[in-house]
Tab-separated table of C-alpha atoms in Angstrom:
chain	number	residue	atom	x	y	z
Y	1146	GLN	CA	93.295	109.464	101.618
Y	1147	GLY	CA	93.449	105.730	101.094
Y	1148	CYS	CA	97.267	105.704	101.399
Y	1149	THR	CA	99.336	105.208	104.499
Y	1150	GLN	CA	101.623	108.033	105.573
Y	1151	LYS	CA	105.318	108.002	104.791
Y	1152	TYR	CA	107.367	106.969	107.784
Y	1153	VAL	CA	110.753	105.568	108.708
Y	1154	VAL	CA	110.946	102.372	110.762
Y	1155	LYS	CA	113.623	102.756	113.419
Y	1156	ASN	CA	112.935	99.607	115.407
Y	1157	TYR	CA	111.959	96.630	113.260
Y	1158	PHE	CA	111.350	94.388	116.271
Y	1159	TYR	CA	108.554	96.600	117.616
Y	1160	TYR	CA	107.272	97.310	114.120
Y	1161	TYR	CA	106.741	93.668	113.172
Y	1162	LEU	CA	105.701	92.630	116.684
Y	1163	PHE	CA	102.858	95.136	116.802
Y	1164	LYS	CA	101.867	94.714	113.153
Y	1165	PHE	CA	101.538	90.998	113.894
Y	1166	SER	CA	99.730	91.689	117.176
Y	1167	ALA	CA	97.239	93.927	115.370
Y	1168	ALA	CA	96.382	90.996	113.080
Y	1169	LEU	CA	95.390	88.978	116.172
Y	1170	GLY	CA	92.274	91.151	116.417
Y	1171	GLU	CA	91.253	90.781	112.771
Y	1172	GLU	CA	89.499	88.298	110.490
Y	1173	ILE	CA	92.646	86.297	109.723
Y	1174	PHE	CA	92.866	85.351	113.412
Y	1175	TYR	CA	89.150	84.648	113.871
Y	1176	ILE	CA	88.979	82.433	110.809
Y	1177	THR	CA	91.934	80.331	111.962
Y	1178	PHE	CA	91.954	80.207	115.772
Y	1179	LEU	CA	88.225	79.736	116.449
Y	1180	PRO	CA	87.852	76.806	113.999
Y	1181	PHE	CA	91.133	75.299	115.217
Y	1182	THR	CA	89.696	75.269	118.729
Y	1183	TYR	CA	86.574	73.490	117.511
Y	1184	TRP	CA	88.436	70.912	115.441
Y	1185	ASN	CA	91.247	70.124	117.845
Y	1186	ILE	CA	90.614	71.203	121.422
Y	1187	ASP	CA	87.064	71.078	122.724
Y	1188	HIS	CA	83.568	71.743	121.382
Y	1189	SER	CA	82.302	73.321	124.586
Y	1190	VAL	CA	85.270	75.716	124.731
Y	1191	SER	CA	84.722	76.737	121.125
Y	1192	ARG	CA	80.989	77.297	121.628
Y	1193	ARG	CA	81.543	79.552	124.617
Y	1194	MET	CA	84.181	81.562	122.791
Y	1195	VAL	CA	81.916	82.086	119.774
Y	1196	ILE	CA	79.019	83.189	122.003
Y	1197	VAL	CA	81.152	85.668	123.942
Y	1198	TRP	CA	82.946	86.930	120.821
Y	1199	SER	CA	79.672	87.587	118.957
Y	1200	ILE	CA	78.017	89.442	121.831
Y	1201	VAL	CA	81.088	91.466	122.803
Y	1202	MET	CA	81.885	92.495	119.238
Y	1203	TYR	CA	78.319	93.526	118.443
Y	1204	ILE	CA	78.152	95.734	121.519
Y	1205	GLY	CA	81.577	97.182	120.737
Y	1206	GLN	CA	80.781	97.980	117.111
Y	1207	VAL	CA	77.436	99.572	117.944
Y	1208	SER	CA	79.034	101.591	120.753
Y	1209	LYS	CA	81.499	103.098	118.267
Y	1210	ASP	CA	78.729	104.399	116.048
Y	1211	ILE	CA	76.622	105.678	118.927
Y	1212	LEU	CA	79.435	107.491	120.743
Y	1213	LYS	CA	81.095	108.733	117.525
Y	1214	TRP	CA	84.418	109.526	119.194
Y	1215	PRO	CA	87.034	110.325	116.549
Y	1216	ARG	CA	90.274	108.428	116.139
Y	1217	PRO	CA	93.592	110.111	117.030
Y	1218	LEU	CA	94.475	113.107	114.865
Y	1219	SER	CA	97.167	112.598	112.266
Y	1220	PRO	CA	99.460	114.439	112.673
Y	1221	PRO	CA	100.708	114.192	115.377
Y	1222	VAL	CA	100.295	110.390	115.259
Y	1223	VAL	CA	101.390	108.325	112.268
Y	1224	LYS	CA	98.717	105.857	111.163
Y	1225	LEU	CA	100.028	102.535	109.891
Y	1226	GLU	CA	96.577	101.346	108.790
Y	1227	MET	CA	93.943	102.975	106.615
Y	1228	ARG	CA	91.054	100.527	106.257
Y	1229	THR	CA	89.694	101.102	109.760
Y	1230	ASP	CA	90.415	104.833	109.707
Y	1231	ALA	CA	86.850	105.473	108.506
Y	1232	GLU	CA	85.518	103.999	111.766
Y	1233	TYR	CA	85.128	105.842	115.036
Y	1234	GLY	CA	87.556	105.117	117.837
Y	1235	MET	CA	85.857	104.484	121.165
Y	1236	PRO	CA	85.899	101.666	122.227
Y	1237	SER	CA	88.712	99.731	120.580
Y	1238	THR	CA	87.086	96.552	119.250
Y	1239	HIS	CA	90.555	95.046	118.797
Y	1240	ALA	CA	91.014	95.405	122.553
Y	1241	MET	CA	87.535	94.000	123.158
Y	1242	ALA	CA	88.083	90.994	120.889
Y	1243	ALA	CA	91.513	90.215	122.331
Y	1244	THR	CA	90.284	90.455	125.925
Y	1245	SER	CA	87.127	88.427	125.352
Y	1246	ILE	CA	88.769	85.659	123.310
Y	1247	SER	CA	91.869	85.220	125.463
Y	1248	PHE	CA	90.110	85.267	128.821
Y	1249	SER	CA	87.066	83.238	127.708
Y	1250	PHE	CA	89.498	80.598	126.399
Y	1251	PHE	CA	91.375	80.683	129.707
Y	1252	ILE	CA	88.211	80.429	131.817
Y	1253	ALA	CA	86.617	77.722	129.644
Y	1254	THR	CA	89.695	75.484	129.638
Y	1255	LEU	CA	90.732	76.023	133.245
Y	1256	ASN	CA	88.601	73.236	134.705
Y	1257	GLN	CA	88.943	70.854	131.742
Y	1258	TYR	CA	92.688	70.728	131.175
Y	1259	LYS	CA	95.647	70.241	133.468
Y	1260	TYR	CA	97.856	73.298	133.267
Y	1261	PRO	CA	99.049	75.845	135.840
Y	1262	PHE	CA	96.535	78.589	136.629
Y	1263	GLU	CA	99.307	81.204	136.567
Y	1264	LEU	CA	100.447	80.119	133.091
Y	1265	GLY	CA	96.965	80.468	131.633
Y	1266	LEU	CA	96.400	83.834	133.289
Y	1267	VAL	CA	99.726	85.229	132.097
Y	1268	ALA	CA	99.140	83.930	128.548
Y	1269	ALA	CA	95.698	85.583	128.379
Y	1270	PHE	CA	97.076	88.821	129.789
Y	1271	VAL	CA	100.069	88.911	127.411
Y	1272	PHE	CA	97.898	88.153	124.380
Y	1273	SER	CA	95.356	90.873	125.145
Y	1274	THR	CA	98.063	93.364	126.129
Y	1275	LEU	CA	99.977	92.874	122.874
Y	1276	VAL	CA	96.843	93.525	120.820
Y	1277	CYS	CA	95.980	96.590	122.926
Y	1278	LEU	CA	99.487	98.031	122.587
Y	1279	SER	CA	99.433	97.388	118.838
Y	1280	ARG	CA	96.488	99.782	118.489
Y	1281	LEU	CA	98.531	102.533	120.118
Y	1282	TYR	CA	101.648	101.747	118.079
Y	1283	THR	CA	99.769	101.770	114.760
Y	1284	GLY	CA	98.165	105.108	115.679
Y	1285	MET	CA	94.604	103.800	115.426
Y	1286	HIS	CA	93.453	104.416	119.005
Y	1287	THR	CA	94.050	106.568	122.046
Y	1288	VAL	CA	94.931	105.090	125.430
Y	1289	LEU	CA	91.357	105.794	126.550
Y	1290	ASP	CA	89.929	103.879	123.558
Y	1291	VAL	CA	92.001	100.830	124.431
Y	1292	ILE	CA	91.327	100.929	128.179
Y	1293	GLY	CA	87.622	101.472	127.507
Y	1294	GLY	CA	87.482	98.492	125.136
Y	1295	ALA	CA	89.292	96.169	127.545
Y	1296	LEU	CA	87.126	97.235	130.509
Y	1297	ILE	CA	83.847	96.865	128.588
Y	1298	SER	CA	84.918	93.414	127.462
Y	1299	ALA	CA	85.892	92.428	131.017
Y	1300	VAL	CA	82.542	93.612	132.394
Y	1301	LEU	CA	80.639	91.682	129.708
Y	1302	LEU	CA	82.649	88.554	130.501
Y	1303	VAL	CA	81.760	88.853	134.191
Y	1304	LEU	CA	78.077	89.321	133.334
Y	1305	LEU	CA	77.963	86.487	130.797
Y	1306	TYR	CA	79.948	83.892	132.723
Y	1307	PRO	CA	77.139	82.862	135.134
Y	1308	ALA	CA	74.836	82.278	132.145
Y	1309	TRP	CA	77.338	80.355	130.001
Y	1310	ASP	CA	75.981	76.902	130.763
Y	1311	VAL	CA	72.347	77.972	130.398
Y	1312	ILE	CA	72.970	79.685	127.049
Y	1313	ASP	CA	75.028	76.743	125.820
Y	1314	HIS	CA	72.306	74.258	126.812
Y	1315	LEU	CA	69.608	76.269	125.035
Y	1316	LEU	CA	71.702	76.626	121.880
Y	1317	LEU	CA	72.198	72.861	121.746
Y	1318	THR	CA	68.727	71.648	122.686
Y	1319	SER	CA	66.081	74.272	121.895
Y	1320	PRO	CA	64.043	73.484	118.757
Y	1321	PHE	CA	63.918	77.225	118.109
Y	1322	CYS	CA	67.701	77.615	118.088
Y	1323	PRO	CA	68.265	77.471	114.288
Y	1324	LEU	CA	65.488	79.992	113.582
Y	1325	LEU	CA	66.513	82.427	116.319
Y	1326	SER	CA	70.201	82.077	115.433
Y	1327	ILE	CA	69.445	83.408	111.947
Y	1328	VAL	CA	66.580	85.841	112.570
Y	1329	VAL	CA	67.946	87.724	115.594
Y	1330	PRO	CA	71.360	88.557	114.037
Y	1331	LEU	CA	69.693	89.567	110.755
Y	1332	VAL	CA	67.324	91.927	112.561
Y	1333	LEU	CA	70.258	93.451	114.440
Y	1334	CYS	CA	72.224	93.915	111.201
Y	1335	TYR	CA	69.351	95.508	109.280
Y	1336	ASN	CA	68.683	97.849	112.200
Y	1337	TYR	CA	72.303	98.853	112.716
Y	1338	PRO	CA	72.737	102.538	113.713
Y	1339	LYS	CA	72.698	104.806	110.656
Y	1340	LEU	CA	75.697	107.032	109.985
Y	1341	ASP	CA	76.127	110.224	108.011
Y	1342	ASN	CA	79.178	108.794	106.227
Y	1343	TYR	CA	79.999	105.233	105.266
Y	1344	SER	CA	81.884	103.145	107.807
Y	1345	PRO	CA	82.915	99.478	107.535
Y	1346	THR	CA	81.519	98.791	111.023
Y	1347	ARG	CA	78.123	97.573	109.778
Y	1348	GLY	CA	79.772	95.204	107.311
Y	1349	ASP	CA	82.216	93.943	109.937
Y	1350	THR	CA	79.397	93.465	112.438
Y	1351	THR	CA	77.373	91.522	109.859
Y	1352	THR	CA	80.418	89.360	109.170
Y	1353	ILE	CA	80.815	88.524	112.864
Y	1354	LEU	CA	77.123	87.874	113.523
Y	1355	GLY	CA	76.845	85.857	110.320
Y	1356	ALA	CA	79.772	83.627	111.269
Y	1357	GLY	CA	78.346	83.211	114.773
Y	1358	ALA	CA	74.900	82.360	113.377
Y	1359	GLY	CA	76.223	79.735	110.974
Y	1360	ALA	CA	78.387	78.174	113.674
Y	1361	THR	CA	75.492	78.121	116.148
Y	1362	VAL	CA	73.241	76.311	113.680
Y	1363	GLY	CA	76.097	73.871	113.142
Y	1364	PHE	CA	76.459	73.311	116.893
Y	1365	TRP	CA	72.738	72.554	117.131
Y	1366	LEU	CA	72.737	70.158	114.164
Y	1367	ASN	CA	75.760	68.270	115.465
Y	1368	ASN	CA	74.148	67.852	118.863
Y	1369	GLN	CA	70.871	66.675	117.354
Y	1370	TYR	CA	72.044	64.358	114.614
Y	1371	ALA	CA	75.755	63.566	115.007
Y	1372	ALA	CA	77.827	61.900	117.679
Y	1373	PRO	CA	80.091	64.288	119.616
Y	1374	ALA	CA	83.393	64.639	117.787
Y	1375	TYR	CA	86.952	65.288	118.941
Y	1376	THR	CA	86.421	64.065	122.498
Y	1377	SER	CA	89.318	61.653	122.544
Y	1378	GLU	CA	90.913	61.216	125.951
Y	1379	ASN	CA	94.212	62.278	124.383
Y	1380	PHE	CA	92.894	65.800	124.181
Y	1381	GLN	CA	90.938	65.846	127.403
Y	1382	LEU	CA	93.567	64.762	129.917
Y	1383	GLY	CA	96.058	67.549	129.452
Y	1384	PHE	CA	98.254	69.350	126.990
Y	1385	HIS	CA	101.359	67.646	128.380
Y	1386	LEU	CA	100.144	64.313	126.944
Y	1387	ILE	CA	100.032	65.539	123.351
Y	1388	THR	CA	102.426	63.364	121.324
Y	1389	ALA	CA	104.042	63.891	117.932
Y	1390	LYS	CA	101.377	61.675	116.336
Y	1391	ILE	CA	98.580	63.715	117.867
Y	1392	MET	CA	100.261	66.916	116.694
Y	1393	VAL	CA	100.346	65.593	113.131
Y	1394	VAL	CA	96.644	64.742	113.310
Y	1395	MET	CA	95.830	68.177	114.714
Y	1396	LEU	CA	97.771	69.928	111.951
Y	1397	ALA	CA	96.137	67.729	109.315
Y	1398	ARG	CA	92.703	68.609	110.655
Y	1399	PHE	CA	93.599	72.282	110.622
Y	1400	PHE	CA	94.989	72.383	107.080
Y	1401	VAL	CA	92.120	70.351	105.637
Y	1402	GLY	CA	89.627	72.489	107.516
Y	1403	ILE	CA	91.125	75.852	106.636
Y	1404	VAL	CA	91.217	74.962	102.933
Y	1405	VAL	CA	87.509	74.080	103.038
Y	1406	VAL	CA	86.687	77.255	104.984
Y	1407	LEU	CA	88.587	79.516	102.582
Y	1408	LEU	CA	87.069	77.821	99.543
Y	1409	THR	CA	83.618	78.207	101.064
Y	1410	ARG	CA	84.213	81.898	101.692
Y	1411	GLN	CA	85.454	82.552	98.154
Y	1412	LEU	CA	82.678	80.523	96.512
Y	1413	MET	CA	79.893	82.121	98.537
Y	1414	LYS	CA	81.290	85.635	98.032
Y	1415	SER	CA	81.258	85.221	94.266
Y	1416	MET	CA	77.890	83.492	94.132
Y	1417	VAL	CA	76.004	85.798	96.518
Y	1418	LEU	CA	77.495	88.975	95.081
Y	1419	GLY	CA	76.659	87.790	91.574
Y	1420	MET	CA	73.034	87.126	92.558
Y	1421	LEU	CA	72.697	90.490	94.306
Y	1422	GLY	CA	74.306	92.239	91.345
Y	1423	TYR	CA	71.752	90.667	89.044
Y	1424	ARG	CA	68.902	91.558	91.417
Y	1425	TYR	CA	69.898	95.207	91.957
Y	1426	LYS	CA	71.499	95.806	88.547
Y	1427	PHE	CA	75.097	96.651	89.423
Y	1428	PRO	CA	78.444	95.213	88.251
Y	1429	ILE	CA	80.210	92.889	90.688
Y	1430	GLY	CA	83.159	95.279	90.990
Y	1431	ASP	CA	81.009	98.254	92.044
Y	1432	VAL	CA	82.288	98.989	95.555
Y	1433	GLU	CA	79.736	101.731	96.219
Y	1434	ALA	CA	76.861	99.384	95.416
Y	1435	GLN	CA	78.284	96.794	97.809
Y	1436	ARG	CA	78.011	99.342	100.625
Y	1437	ARG	CA	74.257	99.734	100.267
Y	1438	LEU	CA	72.214	98.213	103.087
Y	1439	GLU	CA	70.198	95.907	100.825
Y	1440	VAL	CA	73.437	94.524	99.375
Y	1441	GLU	CA	75.987	94.629	102.210
Y	1442	VAL	CA	73.922	92.837	104.845
Y	1443	PRO	CA	72.793	89.789	102.801
Y	1444	TYR	CA	76.165	89.596	101.042
Y	1445	LYS	CA	78.168	89.509	104.275
Y	1446	PHE	CA	75.654	87.519	106.305
Y	1447	ILE	CA	75.091	84.700	103.822
Y	1448	THR	CA	78.791	84.431	103.012
Y	1449	TYR	CA	80.008	84.207	106.588
Y	1450	SER	CA	77.121	82.169	107.961
Y	1451	SER	CA	78.111	79.641	105.286
Y	1452	VAL	CA	81.684	79.820	106.564
Y	1453	GLY	CA	80.551	79.209	110.157
Y	1454	PHE	CA	78.307	76.329	109.102
Y	1455	SER	CA	81.035	74.792	106.956
Y	1456	ALA	CA	83.555	74.951	109.822
Y	1457	THR	CA	81.233	73.211	112.288
Y	1458	VAL	CA	79.426	70.694	110.040
Y	1459	ILE	CA	81.099	70.142	106.668
Y	1460	VAL	CA	84.693	70.086	107.905
Y	1461	PRO	CA	84.043	67.559	110.730
Y	1462	LEU	CA	82.297	65.280	108.225
Y	1463	LEU	CA	85.309	65.529	105.934
Y	1464	HIS	CA	87.643	64.838	108.866
Y	1465	GLU	CA	85.674	61.672	109.607
Y	1466	LEU	CA	85.746	60.638	105.955
Y	1467	LEU	CA	89.542	61.084	105.863
Y	1468	GLY	CA	90.069	59.158	109.107
Y	1469	LEU	CA	91.217	62.201	111.085
Y	1470	MET	CA	88.774	61.790	113.956
């Protein structure tokens, strides 16, 4: 256990394609693409994606631990990943994340940007399909897990879409938004379904809800106290008008922002874990202690809510200071 199986790669194209595609449903993608959208494309698009992503992923993670369907047996399959092997299989949250993010991005940008409907639809379909297929290739899910995840995500998108504008308006204007954005996710995390054996699903769920909570508070603060940012006509008229100069500015925003986000994550991880270690009397490197409810939830939630807040408030202020607006 803890080691991947020995295997021989016979087709390196498929191997690297699906290993890369699998990463599109993990933290490295969330922490880059979602902030990039906020910094460079459109605030309203980013807000809707974060809302959908948080809700869909919470339902998906909880469903895993309620249904308790096992992952594919190995053998016969060869598993190319081990971290998520401790989780249950149904539904595939990679499939859910890929479907929700790609199609919410497509729907949210469709009426704001000038691009062919067919192009956007095909791009969303290809993105979600690649992630879904990667879960089969890496041996982490059955076909039913993947289909179930994609269908659940599609149903949730259909149900949430009519309420998008209402939810968005409340998150931006309600005086109770900051309090509810923190309290509700924390209650959900502390009351996560209990399992007989440890699974990273509670920690991953706390990470997602924490990031969503921090970002939501940032959305509210920006709407209340700061002028709307990144609404230049260059970005609103259509992707075909993006020039080399605009591309340079977009990349500069991204690299400055991602450095701040990563530094925030590392700083908060060390600081929060150190404080919890002092409070509950365990060394920082004690992995078992980090899995305890009273440690895992505040550790993950505070760290990633800080990341979400930093991405939506601190980074835009730094962009303005550096003349990247």
